[in-house]
């Protein structure tokens, strides 16, 4: 009799324990989901605001006003990053705002983060291509060999992601041609400019590159 009561008591306690586990964990999961969703929404708001401010900064000819909007865009992007550090879009917006404020080193660091794991996994092919081209532009502007080599790598990868976007491909090819010129690779530069012109006939930058090489 005592043994039977003990078994029943153990069974009752196990059932009660399972009930509390089932009751508790869904609530924890729901709470975690709500917190994550709230963070995502807040981050999205900051990112949208940063994007709008960046557009204003680019469209205003008055430098002081443009810089003010860029500064505010930078602040909003940083808020988005603090909430969603793995979101590459926030890092890219921060890079663009930093560039408008003439903070090229900061802009490069932000693009490096956007194009590195884990952020890069969330980038679409087009967004990744555009970020690679922009980083190549920044690196080319430094006028340093190591940076030029990095720009070449980025542009070669970006061109592979252009698909049927003739404008993006010709832009990347022109910059790649300039990099080859800087490195003294005249034949590679010539071929690259010619390819750009085949894609977009009459492209001024490519034509100017060919003129420089033929002089």
Short mmCIF file of C-alpha atoms in Angstrom, two decimals:
data_model
loop_
_atom_site.label_atom_id
_atom_site.label_comp_id
_atom_site.label_asym_id
_atom_site.label_seq_id
_atom_site.Cartn_x
_atom_site.Cartn_y
_atom_site.Cartn_z
CA UNK A 1 0.00 0.00 0.00
CA UNK A 2 2.78 2.40 0.98
CA UNK A 3 4.64 1.52 -2.21
CA UNK A 4 1.55 2.22 -4.30
CA UNK A 5 1.06 5.61 -2.60
CA UNK A 6 4.71 6.47 -3.20
CA UNK A 7 4.43 5.64 -6.89
CA UNK A 8 1.27 7.72 -7.19
CA UNK A 9 2.95 10.64 -5.40
CA UNK A 10 5.99 10.47 -7.69
CA UNK A 11 3.75 10.31 -10.74
CA UNK A 12 1.73 13.29 -9.47
CA UNK A 13 4.89 15.34 -8.89
CA UNK A 14 6.23 14.49 -12.34
CA UNK A 15 2.92 15.48 -13.95
CA UNK A 16 2.87 18.72 -11.98
CA UNK A 17 6.47 19.45 -12.98
CA UNK A 18 5.72 18.87 -16.65
CA UNK A 19 2.71 21.16 -16.41
CA UNK A 20 4.83 24.01 -15.04
CA UNK A 21 7.50 23.45 -17.70
CA UNK A 22 4.90 23.56 -20.48
CA UNK A 23 3.31 26.65 -18.93
CA UNK A 24 6.58 28.51 -18.34
CA UNK A 25 8.62 28.02 -21.51
CA UNK A 26 6.06 29.24 -24.07
CA UNK A 27 5.75 32.45 -22.01
CA UNK A 28 9.53 32.86 -22.03
CA UNK A 29 9.66 32.25 -25.77
CA UNK A 30 6.82 34.72 -26.35
CA UNK A 31 8.51 37.35 -24.18
CA UNK A 32 11.78 36.87 -26.04
CA UNK A 33 10.02 37.13 -29.40
CA UNK A 34 8.21 40.31 -28.38
CA UNK A 35 11.45 41.90 -27.16
CA UNK A 36 13.24 40.98 -30.39
CA UNK A 37 10.36 42.28 -32.51
CA UNK A 38 10.29 45.54 -30.54
CA UNK A 39 14.03 46.00 -31.09
CA UNK A 40 13.65 45.33 -34.82
CA UNK A 41 10.85 47.90 -35.12
CA UNK A 42 12.83 50.54 -33.23
CA UNK A 43 15.94 49.86 -35.31
CA UNK A 44 13.88 50.14 -38.50
CA UNK A 45 12.54 53.52 -37.45
CA UNK A 46 16.02 54.88 -36.79
CA UNK A 47 17.23 53.46 -40.11
CA UNK A 48 14.34 55.03 -42.03
CA UNK A 49 15.00 58.37 -40.38
CA UNK A 50 18.73 58.08 -41.17
CA UNK A 51 17.92 57.34 -44.82
CA UNK A 52 15.62 60.37 -45.11
CA UNK A 53 18.19 62.64 -43.50
CA UNK A 54 20.91 61.33 -45.80
CA UNK A 55 18.74 62.02 -48.85
CA UNK A 56 18.22 65.58 -47.63
CA UNK A 57 21.93 66.03 -47.01
CA UNK A 58 22.70 64.94 -50.57
CA UNK A 59 20.06 67.18 -52.16
CA UNK A 60 20.90 70.42 -50.35
CA UNK A 61 23.59 72.52 -52.10
CA UNK A 62 24.30 74.61 -49.01
CA UNK A 63 27.23 72.86 -47.30
CA UNK A 64 26.42 73.85 -43.72
CA UNK A 65 22.85 72.54 -43.98
CA UNK A 66 24.02 69.43 -45.79
CA UNK A 67 26.55 68.71 -43.05
CA UNK A 68 23.90 69.21 -40.37
CA UNK A 69 21.59 66.66 -42.00
CA UNK A 70 24.51 64.27 -42.51
CA UNK A 71 25.41 64.58 -38.83
CA UNK A 72 21.82 63.77 -37.82
CA UNK A 73 21.76 60.85 -40.26
CA UNK A 74 24.94 59.55 -38.68
CA UNK A 75 23.39 59.76 -35.20
CA UNK A 76 20.26 57.88 -36.32
CA UNK A 77 22.36 55.21 -38.04
CA UNK A 78 24.38 54.72 -34.85
CA UNK A 79 21.14 54.27 -32.88
CA UNK A 80 20.04 51.62 -35.38
CA UNK A 81 23.42 49.89 -35.07
CA UNK A 82 23.20 49.86 -31.26
CA UNK A 83 19.88 47.99 -31.55
CA UNK A 84 20.75 45.78 -34.55
CA UNK A 85 24.55 45.57 -34.89
CA UNK A 86 24.28 42.84 -37.54
CA UNK A 87 22.17 44.94 -39.90
CA UNK A 88 24.48 45.90 -42.80
CA UNK A 89 22.14 48.66 -44.00
CA UNK A 90 22.77 50.72 -40.87
CA UNK A 91 26.54 50.44 -41.34
CA UNK A 92 26.23 51.47 -45.00
CA UNK A 93 24.10 54.51 -44.14
CA UNK A 94 26.65 55.45 -41.49
CA UNK A 95 29.41 55.16 -44.10
CA UNK A 96 27.57 57.43 -46.54
CA UNK A 97 26.88 60.03 -43.84
CA UNK A 98 30.50 59.90 -42.69
CA UNK A 99 31.66 60.45 -46.26
CA UNK A 100 29.50 63.57 -46.60
CA UNK A 101 31.14 64.85 -43.43
CA UNK A 102 34.60 64.18 -44.93
CA UNK A 103 35.28 61.38 -42.47
CA UNK A 104 36.71 58.94 -45.00
CA UNK A 105 38.44 56.65 -42.47
CA UNK A 106 35.22 56.25 -40.50
CA UNK A 107 33.29 55.61 -43.71
CA UNK A 108 35.73 52.86 -44.71
CA UNK A 109 35.46 51.20 -41.30
CA UNK A 110 31.67 51.16 -41.58
CA UNK A 111 31.79 49.61 -45.05
CA UNK A 112 34.31 47.05 -43.82
CA UNK A 113 31.82 46.03 -41.12
CA UNK A 114 28.93 45.86 -43.59
CA UNK A 115 30.95 43.68 -45.97
CA UNK A 116 32.28 41.32 -43.29
CA UNK A 117 30.57 38.43 -41.46
CA UNK A 118 28.02 38.34 -39.96
CA UNK A 119 26.61 41.50 -41.59
CA UNK A 120 27.44 40.59 -45.19
CA UNK A 121 25.22 37.49 -45.00
CA UNK A 122 22.17 39.76 -44.89
CA UNK A 123 23.11 41.80 -47.96
CA UNK A 124 21.38 41.21 -51.28
CA UNK A 125 23.58 40.79 -54.33
CA UNK A 126 22.79 44.31 -55.54
CA UNK A 127 23.42 45.95 -52.16
CA UNK A 128 26.67 44.04 -51.79
CA UNK A 129 27.76 45.12 -55.27
CA UNK A 130 27.02 48.79 -54.57
CA UNK A 131 28.85 48.63 -51.23
CA UNK A 132 31.87 47.03 -52.90
CA UNK A 133 31.99 49.75 -55.56
CA UNK A 134 31.67 52.49 -52.95
CA UNK A 135 34.43 50.97 -50.83
CA UNK A 136 36.61 50.75 -53.94
CA UNK A 137 35.99 54.46 -54.60
CA UNK A 138 37.07 55.30 -51.07
CA UNK A 139 40.17 53.12 -51.30
CA UNK A 140 41.15 54.54 -54.69
CA UNK A 141 40.91 58.06 -53.30
CA UNK A 142 43.55 57.27 -50.66
CA UNK A 143 46.16 56.94 -53.44
CA UNK A 144 47.99 54.14 -51.60
CA UNK A 145 49.14 50.90 -53.21
CA UNK A 146 47.67 48.57 -50.60
CA UNK A 147 44.34 50.37 -50.82
CA UNK A 148 44.42 50.29 -54.63
CA UNK A 149 44.98 46.53 -54.53
CA UNK A 150 41.95 46.19 -52.23
CA UNK A 151 39.93 48.36 -54.62
CA UNK A 152 40.80 46.06 -57.53
CA UNK A 153 39.63 43.02 -55.56
CA UNK A 154 36.35 44.72 -54.65
CA UNK A 155 35.69 45.85 -58.22
CA UNK A 156 36.39 42.44 -59.74
CA UNK A 157 33.88 40.94 -57.30
CA UNK A 158 31.37 43.75 -57.88
CA UNK A 159 31.47 43.28 -61.66
CA UNK A 160 30.52 39.64 -61.19
CA UNK A 161 27.42 40.81 -59.30
CA UNK A 162 26.29 43.34 -61.91
CA UNK A 163 24.12 40.90 -63.91
CA UNK A 164 22.27 43.06 -66.46
CA UNK A 165 22.88 46.41 -64.75
CA UNK A 166 24.88 48.17 -67.46
CA UNK A 167 25.23 51.41 -65.50
CA UNK A 168 26.74 49.73 -62.44
CA UNK A 169 29.01 47.53 -64.53
CA UNK A 170 30.36 50.39 -66.65
CA UNK A 171 30.95 52.49 -63.52
CA UNK A 172 32.84 49.63 -61.88
CA UNK A 173 34.86 49.01 -65.05
CA UNK A 174 35.88 52.67 -65.35
CA UNK A 175 37.10 52.72 -61.78
CA UNK A 176 38.89 49.41 -62.31
CA UNK A 177 40.59 50.89 -65.37
CA UNK A 178 41.78 53.82 -63.26
CA UNK A 179 43.17 51.41 -60.67
CA UNK A 180 45.07 49.53 -63.37
CA UNK A 181 46.42 52.85 -64.67
CA UNK A 182 47.62 53.75 -61.19
CA UNK A 183 49.39 50.39 -60.94
CA UNK A 184 51.03 50.88 -64.34
CA UNK A 185 49.11 48.00 -65.95
CA UNK A 186 48.37 49.81 -69.20
CA UNK A 187 47.22 46.79 -71.20
CA UNK A 188 44.75 45.74 -68.50
CA UNK A 189 43.52 49.32 -68.18
CA UNK A 190 43.02 49.59 -71.96
CA UNK A 191 41.04 46.35 -72.13
CA UNK A 192 38.91 47.41 -69.17
CA UNK A 193 38.05 50.81 -70.66
CA UNK A 194 37.21 49.19 -73.99
CA UNK A 195 34.87 46.77 -72.26
CA UNK A 196 33.16 49.68 -70.50
CA UNK A 197 32.62 51.44 -73.85
CA UNK A 198 31.19 48.27 -75.40
CA UNK A 199 28.65 48.18 -72.59
CA UNK A 200 27.92 51.92 -72.69
CA UNK A 201 29.12 53.59 -75.93
CA UNK A 202 30.22 57.18 -75.55
CA UNK A 203 31.11 56.80 -71.89
CA UNK A 204 33.21 59.90 -71.19
CA UNK A 205 35.31 58.51 -68.35
CA UNK A 206 36.31 55.44 -70.38
CA UNK A 207 37.05 57.53 -73.48
CA UNK A 208 39.24 59.85 -71.44
CA UNK A 209 41.07 56.84 -70.04
CA UNK A 210 41.81 55.54 -73.53
CA UNK A 211 43.04 58.99 -74.57
CA UNK A 212 45.44 59.09 -71.63
CA UNK A 213 46.79 55.65 -72.46
CA UNK A 214 47.27 56.44 -76.16
CA UNK A 215 49.08 59.74 -75.59
#
